Coordinates of N, CA, C and O and ligand atoms in Angstrom, one line a residue:
M1 N 0.9 -1.2 0.0 CA 0.0 0.0 0.0 C 0.9 1.3 0.0 O 1.7 1.4 0.9
T2 N 0.7 2.0 -1.0 CA 1.6 3.2 -1.2 C 0.9 4.5 -0.8 O -0.3 4.7 -1.2
V3 N 1.6 5.4 -0.1 CA 1.1 6.7 0.2 C 1.9 7.7 -0.7 O 3.1 7.6 -0.6
L4 N 1.2 8.5 -1.5 CA 1.9 9.6 -2.2 C 1.9 10.8 -1.2 O 0.9 11.2 -0.7
I5 N 3.1 11.4 -1.1 CA 3.3 12.6 -0.4 C 3.8 13.7 -1.4 O 5.0 13.6 -1.9
A6 N 3.0 14.6 -1.7 CA 3.3 15.6 -2.8 C 3.4 16.9 -2.1 O 2.4 17.4 -1.4
F7 N 4.6 17.6 -2.2 CA 4.8 18.8 -1.5 C 5.3 19.9 -2.4 O 6.0 19.6 -3.4
A8 N 5.1 21.2 -2.0 CA 5.8 22.3 -2.6 C 6.5 23.0 -1.4 O 6.1 22.8 -0.2
T9 N 7.6 23.7 -1.7 CA 8.4 24.4 -0.6 C 9.1 25.6 -1.3 O 9.4 25.5 -2.4
V10 N 9.2 26.7 -0.5 CA 9.9 27.8 -1.0 C 11.3 27.9 -0.3 O 12.4 28.0 -0.9
E11 N 11.2 27.8 1.1 CA 12.4 28.0 1.9 C 12.9 26.6 2.6 O 13.8 26.7 3.3
G12 N 12.1 25.6 2.3 CA 12.6 24.3 2.7 C 11.9 23.7 3.9 O 12.0 22.5 4.2
H13 N 11.1 24.5 4.7 CA 10.5 23.9 5.9 C 9.4 22.9 5.5 O 9.3 21.8 6.2
T14 N 8.6 23.2 4.5 CA 7.6 22.1 4.1 C 8.2 20.9 3.6 O 7.7 19.8 3.8
A15 N 9.4 21.0 3.0 CA 10.2 19.8 2.5 C 10.5 19.0 3.8 O 10.4 17.8 3.7
K16 N 10.9 19.7 4.8 CA 11.3 19.0 6.1 C 10.1 18.3 6.6 O 10.2 17.1 7.1
I17 N 8.9 18.9 6.6 CA 7.7 18.3 7.1 C 7.3 17.1 6.2 O 6.9 16.1 6.8
A18 N 7.5 17.3 4.9 CA 7.1 16.1 4.0 C 8.0 14.9 4.3 O 7.5 13.8 4.3
R19 N 9.3 15.1 4.5 CA 10.2 14.0 4.9 C 9.8 13.3 6.2 O 9.8 12.2 6.4
F20 N 9.4 14.2 7.1 CA 8.9 13.7 8.5 C 7.7 12.8 8.3 O 7.6 11.7 8.8
I21 N 6.8 13.2 7.4 CA 5.5 12.5 7.2 C 5.9 11.2 6.5 O 5.3 10.1 6.8
C22 N 6.8 11.2 5.6 CA 7.3 10.1 4.9 C 7.8 9.0 6.0 O 7.4 7.8 5.8
N23 N 8.5 9.4 6.9 CA 9.0 8.5 7.9 C 7.8 8.0 8.8 O 7.8 6.8 9.2
V24 N 6.9 8.8 9.1 CA 5.8 8.4 9.9 C 5.0 7.3 9.2 O 4.7 6.3 9.7
A25 N 4.8 7.5 7.9 CA 4.1 6.6 7.0 C 4.9 5.2 6.9 O 4.3 4.2 7.0
K26 N 6.2 5.4 6.7 CA 7.0 4.1 6.6 C 6.9 3.3 7.9 O 6.7 2.1 7.9
N27 N 7.0 4.0 9.1 CA 7.0 3.4 10.4 C 5.6 2.7 10.6 O 5.4 1.8 11.4
A28 N 4.6 3.3 9.9 CA 3.2 2.7 10.1 C 3.0 1.5 9.0 O 1.9 1.0 8.9
G29 N 4.1 1.2 8.3 CA 4.0 0.1 7.4 C 3.7 0.3 6.0 O 3.4 -0.6 5.2
F30 N 3.6 1.6 5.6 CA 3.2 1.9 4.2 C 4.5 2.1 3.3 O 5.6 2.5 3.9
K31 N 4.3 1.9 2.0 CA 5.4 2.3 1.1 C 5.1 3.8 0.8 O 4.0 4.2 0.9
T32 N 6.1 4.5 0.4 CA 5.9 6.0 0.2 C 6.5 6.4 -1.1 O 7.5 5.8 -1.6
N33 N 5.8 7.4 -1.7 CA 6.3 8.0 -2.9 C 6.4 9.6 -2.6 O 5.3 10.2 -2.5
L34 N 7.5 10.1 -2.5 CA 7.6 11.5 -2.1 C 8.0 12.4 -3.3 O 9.1 12.1 -3.9
I35 N 7.2 13.3 -3.6 CA 7.5 14.1 -4.8 C 7.4 15.6 -4.5 O 6.5 16.1 -3.7
N36 N 8.2 16.4 -5.2 CA 8.1 17.9 -5.1 C 7.3 18.3 -6.4 O 7.7 18.0 -7.5
T37 N 6.3 19.1 -6.1 CA 5.5 19.5 -7.3 C 6.2 20.4 -8.2 O 5.7 20.7 -9.4
D38 N 7.3 21.0 -7.8 CA 8.1 21.8 -8.8 C 8.6 20.9 -9.9 O 8.9 21.3 -11.0
D39 N 8.8 19.6 -9.6 CA 9.3 18.6 -10.6 C 8.2 17.9 -11.4 O 8.5 17.3 -12.4
F40 N 7.0 18.0 -10.9 CA 5.8 17.2 -11.4 C 4.6 18.0 -11.5 O 3.6 17.7 -10.9
S41 N 4.6 19.1 -12.3 CA 3.3 19.9 -12.2 C 2.2 19.3 -13.1 O 1.1 19.6 -13.0
G42 N 2.6 18.3 -14.1 CA 1.6 17.7 -14.9 C 1.1 16.4 -14.3 O 1.0 16.3 -13.0
H43 N 0.7 15.5 -15.1 CA 0.1 14.2 -14.6 C 1.1 13.3 -14.0 O 2.3 13.2 -14.5
V44 N 0.8 12.7 -12.9 CA 1.6 11.7 -12.3 C 0.8 10.4 -12.3 O -0.4 10.4 -12.2
S45 N 1.5 9.2 -12.3 CA 0.8 8.0 -12.2 C 0.5 7.7 -10.7 O 1.4 7.8 -9.9
L46 N -0.8 7.4 -10.4 CA -1.1 7.1 -9.0 C -1.4 5.6 -8.9 O -2.1 5.2 -8.0
D47 N -0.9 4.8 -9.8 CA -1.0 3.4 -9.7 C -0.6 2.9 -8.4 O 0.6 3.1 -8.0
G48 N -1.3 2.1 -7.7 CA -0.9 1.5 -6.4 C -0.9 2.5 -5.3 O -0.7 2.1 -4.1
V49 N -1.3 3.7 -5.5 CA -1.4 4.7 -4.4 C -2.8 4.6 -3.8 O -3.8 4.7 -4.5
V50 N -2.8 4.4 -2.5 CA -4.2 4.2 -1.8 C -4.5 5.5 -1.0 O -5.7 5.9 -0.8
K51 N -3.5 6.3 -0.6 CA -3.7 7.5 0.2 C -2.8 8.6 -0.3 O -1.6 8.3 -0.7
V52 N -3.2 9.8 -0.1 CA -2.4 11.0 -0.7 C -2.3 12.0 0.4 O -3.4 12.4 1.0
V53 N -1.2 12.5 0.7 CA -0.9 13.7 1.6 C -0.3 14.8 0.7 O 0.7 14.6 0.1
L54 N -1.0 15.9 0.7 CA -0.6 17.0 -0.2 C -0.3 18.2 0.8 O -1.1 18.5 1.7
L55 N 0.9 18.8 0.7 CA 1.2 19.9 1.6 C 2.0 20.9 0.9 O 2.9 20.7 0.1
A56 N 1.7 22.2 1.3 CA 2.3 23.3 0.7 C 2.3 24.5 1.7 O 1.5 24.6 2.5
P57 N 3.4 25.4 1.5 CA 3.4 26.6 2.4 C 2.6 27.7 1.8 O 2.3 27.7 0.6
V58 N 2.3 28.7 2.6 CA 1.6 29.9 2.2 C 2.7 31.0 2.1 O 3.4 31.3 3.0
H59 N 2.7 31.7 0.9 CA 3.6 32.9 0.7 C 2.7 33.9 0.1 O 2.1 33.7 -0.9
E60 N 2.6 35.0 0.9 CA 1.7 36.1 0.4 C 0.3 35.6 0.1 O -0.2 35.8 -1.0
R61 N -0.2 34.9 1.0 CA -1.7 34.5 1.1 C -2.0 33.3 0.1 O -3.1 32.9 0.0
R62 N -1.0 32.8 -0.6 CA -1.2 31.7 -1.6 C -0.2 30.6 -1.5 O 0.9 30.8 -1.1
H63 N -0.7 29.4 -1.9 CA 0.2 28.3 -2.0 C 0.9 28.3 -3.3 O 0.3 28.9 -4.2
P64 N 2.1 27.8 -3.5 CA 2.9 28.0 -4.7 C 2.1 27.5 -6.0 O 1.3 26.6 -5.9
E65 N 2.4 28.2 -7.0 CA 1.7 27.9 -8.3 C 1.9 26.4 -8.7 O 0.9 25.8 -9.2
S66 N 3.1 25.9 -8.5 CA 3.3 24.5 -9.0 C 2.4 23.5 -8.2 O 2.0 22.5 -8.8
F67 N 2.1 23.9 -7.0 CA 1.3 23.0 -6.2 C -0.1 23.0 -6.7 O -0.8 22.0 -6.9
E68 N -0.7 24.3 -6.9 CA -2.0 24.3 -7.4 C -2.2 23.7 -8.8 O -3.2 23.1 -9.1
A69 N -1.1 23.9 -9.6 CA -1.1 23.2 -11.0 C -1.2 21.7 -10.8 O -1.9 21.0 -11.6
F70 N -0.4 21.2 -9.9 CA -0.3 19.7 -9.6 C -1.7 19.2 -9.2 O -2.2 18.2 -9.7
V71 N -2.3 20.0 -8.3 CA -3.6 19.5 -7.8 C -4.7 19.6 -8.9 O -5.5 18.6 -9.1
T72 N -4.6 20.7 -9.7 CA -5.6 20.8 -10.7 C -5.4 19.7 -11.8 O -6.4 19.0 -12.2
S73 N -4.2 19.5 -12.2 CA -3.9 18.5 -13.3 C -4.3 17.1 -12.8 O -4.7 16.3 -13.7
N74 N -4.1 16.8 -11.6 CA -4.3 15.4 -11.1 C -5.6 15.3 -10.3 O -5.8 14.3 -9.6
R75 N -6.5 16.3 -10.4 CA -7.7 16.3 -9.5 C -8.5 15.0 -9.6 O -8.9 14.5 -8.5
D76 N -8.7 14.5 -10.7 CA -9.6 13.3 -10.9 C -9.0 12.1 -10.2 O -9.7 11.4 -9.4
A77 N -7.8 11.9 -10.4 CA -7.1 10.7 -9.8 C -6.9 11.0 -8.3 O -7.1 10.0 -7.5
L78 N -6.7 12.2 -7.9 CA -6.5 12.4 -6.4 C -7.9 12.2 -5.7 O -7.9 11.7 -4.6
T79 N -9.0 12.6 -6.4 CA -10.3 12.5 -5.8 C -10.7 11.0 -5.5 O -11.4 10.7 -4.6
K80 N -10.1 10.1 -6.3 CA -10.4 8.6 -6.1 C -9.7 8.1 -4.9 O -9.9 6.9 -4.6
R81 N -8.7 8.8 -4.4 CA -8.0 8.3 -3.2 C -8.3 9.1 -1.9 O -8.9 10.2 -2.1
K82 N -8.1 8.5 -0.8 CA -8.3 9.2 0.5 C -7.3 10.3 0.6 O -6.1 10.0 0.4
S83 N -7.6 11.5 0.8 CA -6.6 12.6 0.8 C -6.6 13.5 2.0 O -7.7 13.7 2.6
L84 N -5.4 13.9 2.3 CA -5.2 14.9 3.4 C -4.4 16.1 2.8 O -3.4 15.9 2.3
V85 N -4.9 17.3 3.1 CA -4.2 18.5 2.6 C -3.7 19.3 3.8 O -4.5 19.6 4.7
L86 N -2.5 19.6 3.9 CA -1.9 20.4 5.0 C -1.4 21.7 4.4 O -0.6 21.8 3.5
S87 N -1.8 22.8 5.0 CA -1.4 24.1 4.7 C -0.4 24.6 5.7 O -0.8 24.7 6.9
V88 N 0.8 24.9 5.3 CA 1.8 25.3 6.2 C 2.0 26.8 6.2 O 2.3 27.4 5.1
G89 N 1.9 27.5 7.4 CA 2.1 29.0 7.3 C 2.3 29.5 8.7 O 2.1 28.8 9.7
L90 N 2.7 30.8 8.8 CA 2.9 31.3 10.1 C 1.6 31.9 10.8 O 1.5 31.8 12.0
K91 N 0.6 32.3 9.9 CA -0.7 32.6 10.5 C -1.3 31.4 11.3 O -1.9 31.7 12.3
A92 N -1.0 30.3 10.8 CA -1.6 29.1 11.5 C -0.9 28.8 12.8 O -1.4 28.0 13.6
S93 N 0.1 29.5 13.1 CA 0.9 29.3 14.4 C 0.2 30.0 15.6 O 0.5 29.7 16.7
F94 N -0.7 30.9 15.2 CA -1.4 31.7 16.3 C -2.9 31.6 16.2 O -3.4 31.7 15.1
A95 N -3.5 31.5 17.4 CA -5.0 31.3 17.4 C -5.7 32.4 16.6 O -6.6 32.2 15.8
S96 N -5.2 33.6 16.7 CA -5.8 34.8 16.1 C -5.5 34.8 14.6 O -6.2 35.6 13.8
G97 N -4.7 34.0 14.1 CA -4.4 34.0 12.6 C -5.0 32.8 11.9 O -4.9 32.7 10.7
R98 N -5.6 31.9 12.7 CA -6.1 30.6 12.0 C -7.3 30.8 11.1 O -7.4 30.1 10.1
E99 N -8.1 31.8 11.3 CA -9.2 32.1 10.5 C -8.7 32.5 9.1 O -9.1 32.0 8.0
E100 N -7.7 33.4 9.1 CA -7.1 33.8 7.8 C -6.4 32.6 7.1 O -6.5 32.5 5.9
A101 N -5.7 31.8 7.9 CA -5.1 30.6 7.4 C -6.1 29.6 6.8 O -5.8 29.1 5.7
R102 N -7.2 29.5 7.3 CA -8.3 28.7 6.8 C -8.8 29.3 5.4 O -9.1 28.6 4.5
D103 N -8.8 30.6 5.3 CA -9.2 31.2 4.1 C -8.3 30.9 3.0 O -8.7 30.7 1.8
Y104 N -6.9 30.9 3.2 CA -6.0 30.5 2.1 C -6.3 29.2 1.5 O -6.3 28.9 0.3
L105 N -6.6 28.2 2.5 CA -6.9 26.9 2.1 C -8.2 26.8 1.2 O -8.3 26.2 0.2
N106 N -9.3 27.5 1.7 CA -10.6 27.5 1.0 C -10.4 28.1 -0.3 O -11.0 27.7 -1.3
E107 N -9.6 29.2 -0.4 CA -9.4 29.9 -1.7 C -8.7 28.9 -2.7 O -9.0 28.9 -3.9
M108 N -7.8 28.2 -2.1 CA -7.1 27.2 -3.0 C -8.0 26.1 -3.5 O -8.0 25.8 -4.7
F109 N -9.0 25.7 -2.7 CA -9.9 24.7 -3.1 C -10.9 25.2 -4.1 O -11.3 24.5 -5.1
M110 N -11.2 26.5 -4.0 CA -12.1 27.1 -5.0 C -11.5 27.2 -6.3 O -12.0 26.9 -7.4
R111 N -10.2 27.5 -6.3 CA -9.4 27.7 -7.6 C -9.2 26.3 -8.3 O -9.2 26.2 -9.5
T112 N -8.8 25.3 -7.5 CA -8.5 24.0 -8.1 C -9.7 23.1 -8.2 O -9.6 22.1 -9.0
G113 N -10.8 23.3 -7.5 CA -11.9 22.4 -7.6 C -11.7 21.2 -6.9 O -12.5 20.2 -7.1
F114 N -10.7 21.1 -6.1 CA -10.4 19.8 -5.4 C -11.0 19.8 -3.9 O -11.0 20.9 -3.3
E115 N -11.6 18.7 -3.6 CA -12.2 18.6 -2.2 C -11.6 17.4 -1.5 O -12.0 16.2 -1.8
P116 N -10.6 17.6 -0.6 CA -10.0 16.5 0.0 C -10.9 15.9 1.2 O -11.9 16.5 1.5
N117 N -10.5 14.7 1.6 CA -11.2 14.1 2.8 C -10.9 14.8 4.1 O -11.7 14.9 5.0
A118 N -9.7 15.3 4.2 CA -9.3 15.9 5.5 C -8.3 17.1 5.2 O -7.6 17.0 4.2
T119 N -8.3 18.0 6.1 CA -7.3 19.2 6.0 C -6.8 19.5 7.4 O -7.4 19.1 8.4
A120 N -5.6 20.2 7.4 CA -5.2 20.7 8.7 C -4.3 21.9 8.4 O -3.6 21.9 7.4
L121 N -4.3 22.8 9.3 CA -3.4 23.9 9.3 C -2.1 23.6 10.1 O -2.3 23.3 11.3
I122 N -1.0 23.8 9.5 CA 0.2 23.5 10.3 C 1.1 24.7 10.4 O 1.4 25.4 9.5
A123 N 1.5 24.9 11.6 CA 2.4 26.1 12.0 C 3.7 25.9 11.2 O 4.3 24.9 11.3
G124 N 4.2 27.0 10.6 CA 5.4 27.0 9.9 C 6.7 27.4 10.6 O 6.7 27.1 11.9
A125 N 7.6 28.0 9.9 CA 8.8 28.4 10.5 C 9.3 29.7 10.0 O 9.0 30.2 8.9
V126 N 10.2 30.4 10.8 CA 10.9 31.5 10.3 C 12.3 31.1 10.0 O 13.0 30.5 10.9
R127 N 12.8 31.4 8.8 CA 14.1 30.9 8.3 C 14.9 32.1 7.8 O 15.0 32.2 6.5
P128 N 15.4 33.0 8.6 CA 15.9 34.2 8.1 C 17.1 34.1 7.2 O 17.4 34.9 6.3
E129 N 17.8 32.9 7.3 CA 19.0 32.7 6.4 C 18.6 32.6 4.9 O 19.4 32.9 4.1
N130 N 17.2 32.4 4.7 CA 16.8 32.3 3.3 C 16.2 33.6 2.8 O 15.6 33.6 1.7
Y131 N 16.1 34.7 3.6 CA 15.4 35.8 3.3 C 16.3 36.9 2.7 O 17.4 37.1 3.2
G132 N 15.7 37.6 1.7 CA 16.4 38.9 1.3 C 15.6 40.0 2.0 O 14.8 39.8 2.8
Y133 N 15.9 41.2 1.5 CA 15.3 42.4 2.2 C 13.8 42.3 2.1 O 13.0 42.6 3.0
F134 N 13.2 42.0 0.9 CA 11.8 42.0 0.6 C 11.1 41.0 1.6 O 10.1 41.3 2.2
E135 N 11.6 39.8 1.7 CA 11.0 38.7 2.5 C 11.0 39.2 4.0 O 10.0 39.0 4.7
R136 N 12.1 39.7 4.4 CA 12.2 40.2 5.8 C 11.1 41.2 6.1 O 10.4 41.2 7.1
E137 N 11.0 42.2 5.2 CA 10.0 43.2 5.4 C 8.5 42.7 5.4 O 7.7 43.1 6.2
V138 N 8.2 41.8 4.5 CA 6.9 41.2 4.4 C 6.6 40.4 5.7 O 5.5 40.6 6.3
L139 N 7.6 39.7 6.1 CA 7.4 38.9 7.4 C 7.1 39.8 8.6 O 6.1 39.7 9.3
K140 N 8.0 40.8 8.7 CA 7.9 41.7 9.8 C 6.7 42.6 9.8 O 6.0 42.7 10.9
H141 N 6.4 43.2 8.7 CA 5.4 44.2 8.7 C 3.9 43.7 8.2 O 3.0 44.4 8.3
V142 N 3.9 42.5 7.7 CA 2.6 41.9 7.3 C 2.3 40.6 8.1 O 1.4 40.6 8.8
V143 N 3.1 39.6 7.8 CA 2.7 38.2 8.3 C 2.8 38.3 9.9 O 1.9 37.7 10.5
L144 N 3.8 38.8 10.4 CA 4.1 38.8 11.8 C 3.7 40.1 12.5 O 4.2 40.4 13.7
L145 N 2.9 40.9 11.8 CA 2.6 42.3 12.4 C 1.9 42.1 13.8 O 1.0 41.2 13.9
G146 N 2.4 42.8 14.7 CA 1.8 42.8 16.1 C 2.3 41.6 17.0 O 1.9 41.5 18.1
R147 N 3.3 40.8 16.4 CA 3.8 39.7 17.2 C 5.2 40.1 17.7 O 5.9 40.9 16.9
K148 N 5.6 39.6 18.8 CA 7.0 39.9 19.3 C 8.0 39.0 18.7 O 8.8 38.4 19.4
I149 N 8.0 38.8 17.4 CA 8.9 37.9 16.7 C 9.6 38.7 15.6 O 8.9 39.3 14.7
D150 N 10.9 38.8 15.7 CA 11.6 39.6 14.6 C 12.5 38.6 13.8 O 13.3 37.9 14.4
P151 N 12.3 38.5 12.5 CA 13.1 37.6 11.7 C 14.6 37.7 11.9 O 15.4 36.8 11.8
Q152 N 15.0 38.9 12.4 CA 16.4 39.1 12.6 C 17.0 38.4 13.8 O 18.2 38.3 14.0
D153 N 16.0 37.9 14.7 CA 16.4 37.2 15.9 C 16.9 35.8 15.6 O 17.3 35.1 16.6
G154 N 16.7 35.4 14.4 CA 17.2 34.0 14.1 C 16.0 33.1 13.7 O 14.9 33.4 13.8
A155 N 16.4 31.8 13.4 CA 15.5 30.8 12.9 C 14.6 30.3 14.0 O 15.0 30.3 15.2
R156 N 13.3 30.1 13.7 CA 12.4 29.6 14.8 C 11.3 28.7 14.1 O 10.8 29.0 13.1
E157 N 11.1 27.5 14.7 CA 10.1 26.6 14.2 C 8.9 26.6 15.1 O 9.0 26.5 16.3
F158 N 7.7 26.8 14.5 CA 6.5 26.7 15.3 C 5.8 25.4 15.1 O 4.8 25.2 15.8
T159 N 6.2 24.6 14.3 CA 5.5 23.3 14.0 C 5.5 22.4 15.2 O 6.5 22.2 15.9
D160 N 4.3 21.9 15.5 CA 4.1 20.9 16.6 C 4.3 19.6 16.1 O 3.3 19.0 15.5
W161 N 5.4 18.9 16.2 CA 5.8 17.7 15.5 C 4.9 16.6 16.1 O 4.5 15.6 15.4
D162 N 4.6 16.6 17.4 CA 3.7 15.5 18.0 C 2.3 15.6 17.4 O 1.7 14.6 17.1
E163 N 1.8 16.9 17.3 CA 0.5 17.0 16.8 C 0.4 16.6 15.3 O -0.5 15.9 14.9
L164 N 1.5 16.9 14.6 CA 1.6 16.5 13.2 C 1.5 15.0 13.1 O 0.8 14.4 12.2
T165 N 2.3 14.3 13.9 CA 2.3 12.9 13.9 C 0.9 12.3 14.1 O 0.5 11.4 13.4
S166 N 0.2 12.9 15.1 CA -1.2 12.3 15.4 C -2.1 12.6 14.2 O -2.9 11.7 13.8
I167 N -2.0 13.7 13.5 CA -2.8 14.0 12.4 C -2.6 13.0 11.3 O -3.5 12.4 10.7
V168 N -1.3 12.7 11.1 CA -0.9 11.7 10.0 C -1.4 10.3 10.3 O -1.9 9.6 9.5
I169 N -1.1 9.9 11.5 CA -1.5 8.6 12.0 C -3.0 8.4 11.9 O -3.5 7.4 11.4
D170 N -3.8 9.4 12.3 CA -5.2 9.3 12.3 C -5.7 9.2 10.8 O -6.5 8.4 10.5
F171 N -5.0 9.9 10.0 CA -5.4 9.8 8.5 C -5.1 8.5 7.9 O -5.8 8.0 7.2
L172 N -3.9 8.0 8.2 CA -3.5 6.7 7.6 C -4.3 5.5 8.2 O -4.3 4.5 7.7
G173 N -4.9 5.8 9.4 CA -5.8 4.8 10.0 C -5.1 3.6 10.4 O -5.6 2.5 10.4
Ligands
FMN1 C1 7.8 36.5 1.9 C2 6.9 35.6 2.8 C3 5.6 35.7 2.8 C4 4.8 34.9 3.6 N1 3.4 35.0 3.6 C5 2.7 34.3 4.4 C6 1.3 34.5 4.5 O1 0.7 35.2 3.7 N2 0.6 33.8 5.4 C7 1.2 32.9 6.3 O2 0.5 32.3 7.1 N3 2.5 32.7 6.2 C8 3.3 33.4 5.3 N4 4.7 33.2 5.3 C9 5.3 32.2 6.2 C10 5.6 30.9 5.5 O3 4.4 30.2 5.2 C11 6.4 30.0 6.5 O4 7.6 30.6 6.8 C12 6.6 28.6 6.1 O5 7.2 27.9 7.1 C13 7.3 28.6 4.7 O6 7.5 27.2 4.3 P1 8.6 26.8 3.2 O7 10.0 26.9 4.0 O8 8.3 25.4 2.9 O9 8.5 27.7 2.1 C14 5.4 34.0 4.4 C15 6.8 33.9 4.5 C16 7.6 34.7 3.6 C17 9.1 34.6 3.7

């Protein structure tokens, strides 16, 4: 039984989450197929795939184009499998940001026409080593506005790995 884990990433944190999910699935006895949607925006073969985990980060209120293109191109095949979509972002890290984080996900489903079986909002990370001036300014003055977190203070992960493990184990059944 194979689980497809398809992810997009911009700064690498969602790739780390995808590898983590891969290990959780392997430990639960599944075979895994891990792909980056930057490499597979068209059709992929889902032969032998019984469950699908799709995950992508939010940058400026949207998930990456390659991710949406992947979901749209493979929508019919994905719909035939049990699916879990994870949206990774910093708004999801704070109770007061989760309504907005939920909007990003709903907007993505409206654009792609995809309706997964399960969804979850996953708290992301601050990775200042990957930011230029623009990214630092957007994080500080838009995404983290009103929070006592400054990208210049260094890297910080908000992801709750135990919670993520439970979400994945529940989904894999
Ligand atoms: C320029 C920029 C814009 C971002 N915009 C959003 C946003 O609109 N909403 C949000 O929740 N998180 C936003 N984030 C936070 C990212 O989703 C978070 O850092 C995530 O962990 C990135 O994952 P990645 O390393 O896989 O790209 C933004 C981050 C950057 C650098």
